[in-house]
Amino acid sequence: MDRRSFLQTTAGLLGSGALLPSRGAPSGRPNIVVIVADDLGYMDLGVQGCRDIPTPNIDSLAAGGVRFTDGYVSCPVCSPTRAGLITGRYQQRFGHEFNPGPATAADANFGLPLTETTLADRMKSLGYSTGMVGKWHLGYRPELHPLKRGFDEFFGFLGGAHSYVNALADKANPILRGTEPVDEKEYLTDAFTREAAGFLNRRRKEPFFLYLTYNAVHGPMEPVDKYTSRFPSIAEPRRRTFAGMLAALDAGVGAVLKTLRDNGLEENTLIFFVSDNGGPTAGNTSRNDPLRGVKGQVLEGGIRVPFLMQWKARVPAGVVYRRPVIALDIFPTAVAAAGGKVPAEARLDGVNLLPYVAGKEKAAPHEALYWRFGQPAAIRQGDWKLLRQGEDAWQLYNLSEDVGEAKDLAAANPAKRKELEAAYEAWNRQLMAPRWGRPDRGRKQEKQPRVRRKDRAKA
Ligand code: CA
């Protein structure tokens, strides 16, 4: 066979999709899909232990890839977590420490600073098509719009929450296609799924990056018959509504996977699924068992989340990975998968997870993970976690024996407490003051963290 006919034959085989090997070298750079759920608790998936609400499509990512048991986000609330995820850096390094409050009441400084490079910017510079569907929550001003932060396409809303059934409910926070408000008629979770599938179909011939940020299962708790009617056995009305909202999210992930499969792209697409913070159990009936704490807290229930990854062409299936990882790792993992290199001056905090899940790297991906959310703060190093919920004293837990953070060992083990406090303070000294305050929703305002004088001047 001469070279030309070999290439034609190869192209024919690749084009058919069916004859691609299920493992081994993919035919080109992978597509990247990052799916973010909102306010989904640690135990809200079947694969995480949920028994009354099936989530077979999301669970399939764990079966086909990796489930991280100790997957974290960098903040226990929405916007700062997203700032960390989309930059690969602890968001307190650039002052993005708190949520903004609603569009009409947001601090004038609010938004992901223009000094930061987003994952979309990076993927675009690698030649990828970039699309975003869903909740942005990283700035309301025109220069902070997703189309100005590396995305070719945007469908969604800029705020922190949205009605699922009334597109025009909040005039300050409309559903947008690009920059134009649209009167969306479909249930919002289904509309986001439709738009995601549309992007995948339009861009199927190019390497693409899709950032799909469902606002499900964040409030408002709005039942929709199409999904809630599947759960007649759940008697409690709010839990039944939650079940419907979660079923819509799971159906959405299923439709995204089917669209990839129908285009022959599932094997060579790197997919992440994470929640942006732990469940606000009282707010939406979500569950964080066996963890203690909820959204807004640096206890495990606020920051440890469902965290899944699938890339069938390259990553083994059915892996359960138990060392701590964090959503900051998504950025460098995606760039490495695409064959790119992050320059050292970008100073990422995340690491490329691919060698770890493949078993090539045996050490822990991170020496320690850190959290600062105003006064509440925490560090996890190995099995040890030191945390401070407010102005109270530091608490110390050993998560290998006490995942529910019930037995404070700070008094019994002062040496470990001091060691972790010193490590935390060394990290804390690298951070700047928050660029805007914590939105006051009738609660007592948090004290600002201690910050060095020269950083205070920068902020
Ligand atoms: Ca959230």
XYZ file of C-alpha atoms in Angstrom, residues 68-229:
162
model
C -12.019 11.138 43.347
C -13.142 10.370 46.902
C -11.275 13.378 48.268
C -12.056 15.959 45.588
C -12.280 19.526 46.825
C -13.191 22.977 45.621
C -11.253 26.053 46.707
C -14.212 27.787 48.385
C -17.468 26.705 50.044
C -19.523 29.113 47.866
C -20.162 29.659 44.165
C -18.225 32.545 42.637
C -14.807 32.123 44.316
C -14.770 28.403 43.480
C -15.443 29.226 39.823
C -12.684 31.871 39.853
C -10.249 29.218 41.125
C -11.428 26.555 38.696
C -11.221 28.735 35.596
C -7.748 30.112 36.445
C -6.128 27.098 38.132
C -5.060 29.431 40.951
C -6.209 30.012 44.502
C -8.618 32.871 43.929
C -7.453 34.703 47.069
C -4.188 35.382 45.210
C -6.134 37.923 43.151
C -8.682 39.058 45.694
C -11.650 36.983 44.493
C -12.483 35.760 47.973
C -16.239 36.324 48.279
C -19.491 36.136 46.369
C -20.687 39.431 44.889
C -24.312 39.604 45.975
C -27.036 40.040 43.318
C -26.439 42.009 40.094
C -28.151 45.130 41.365
C -26.221 45.144 44.648
C -22.805 43.818 43.643
C -19.687 45.661 44.724
C -18.292 47.810 41.880
C -14.996 45.920 42.108
C -16.617 42.513 41.677
C -15.430 40.235 38.905
C -12.581 38.013 37.778
C -9.673 40.471 37.374
C -8.485 41.052 33.800
C -4.955 40.228 34.942
C -6.014 36.556 35.108
C -5.871 34.120 32.185
C -8.891 31.813 31.968
C -8.863 28.194 30.857
C -10.873 29.361 27.831
C -8.135 31.890 26.938
C -5.552 29.116 27.204
C -7.541 26.590 25.144
C -8.264 29.224 22.504
C -4.555 29.961 22.177
C -4.080 26.208 21.609
C -6.479 26.400 18.660
C -9.601 25.111 20.400
C -13.151 26.303 19.822
C -14.499 27.475 23.151
C -18.084 27.549 24.346
C -19.827 28.269 27.590
C -23.360 27.340 28.597
C -24.824 28.132 32.011
C -24.070 30.248 35.070
C -21.095 32.617 34.846
C -20.958 34.438 38.213
C -17.537 35.952 37.450
C -18.536 39.516 36.613
C -21.425 41.659 35.411
C -19.495 44.426 33.640
C -19.187 44.254 29.818
C -15.402 43.711 29.903
C -15.897 40.698 32.184
C -18.457 38.939 29.957
C -17.604 35.347 28.943
C -17.156 36.497 25.313
C -14.358 38.759 26.607
C -12.776 35.994 28.694
C -11.880 33.499 26.001
C -15.220 32.036 24.948
C -16.353 32.046 21.300
C -19.960 31.375 22.301
C -22.070 31.978 25.390
C -25.596 31.027 26.397
C -26.591 31.496 30.008
C -26.773 34.132 32.721
C -24.245 36.293 34.514
C -25.590 36.134 38.073
C -25.479 33.578 40.857
C -28.934 32.021 40.565
C -31.866 31.962 38.157
C -35.460 30.820 37.867
C -35.796 27.560 35.937
C -39.204 28.418 34.520
C -39.303 32.185 33.992
C -36.470 33.536 31.814
C -37.464 37.140 32.433
C -38.070 36.861 36.179
C -35.051 39.009 37.017
C -34.525 41.951 34.644
C -31.018 42.548 36.013
C -30.013 38.959 35.296
C -31.597 37.787 32.020
C -30.863 34.656 30.025
C -28.445 35.757 27.301
C -27.398 34.379 23.949
C -24.079 36.128 23.561
C -25.014 39.551 24.908
C -28.695 39.521 23.857
C -31.513 38.665 26.288
C -33.730 35.790 25.131
C -37.163 34.735 26.375
C -36.319 31.090 26.954
C -39.411 28.903 27.206
C -37.881 25.542 28.065
C -37.123 24.400 31.618
C -33.737 26.029 32.140
C -31.768 22.831 32.807
C -33.166 21.349 29.571
C -32.384 24.580 27.709
C -28.753 24.414 28.855
C -28.582 20.775 27.723
C -30.033 21.711 24.324
C -27.498 24.508 23.900
C -24.594 22.293 25.002
C -25.591 19.617 22.490
C -25.912 22.301 19.811
C -22.378 23.501 20.487
C -20.991 19.947 20.363
C -22.745 19.246 17.052
C -21.632 22.542 15.490
C -18.023 22.168 16.606
C -17.623 18.412 16.220
C -14.942 18.706 13.546
C -12.632 20.944 15.610
C -11.049 20.336 18.976
C -13.357 22.108 21.414
C -13.599 23.158 25.043
C -17.096 23.302 26.521
C -17.643 24.819 29.969
C -21.128 23.672 30.973
C -22.210 25.162 34.271
C -25.711 24.068 35.200
C -27.359 26.093 37.961
C -29.090 22.890 39.097
C -29.511 22.014 41.934
C -29.203 25.554 43.319
C -32.413 27.292 44.409
C -35.047 28.440 43.611
C -36.765 25.134 44.312
C -39.086 25.036 41.303
C -40.825 21.751 40.581
C -41.419 20.715 36.988
C -43.814 17.832 36.274
C -41.653 16.270 33.593
C -39.090 15.283 36.241
C -40.763 15.526 39.649
C -43.504 13.129 38.507
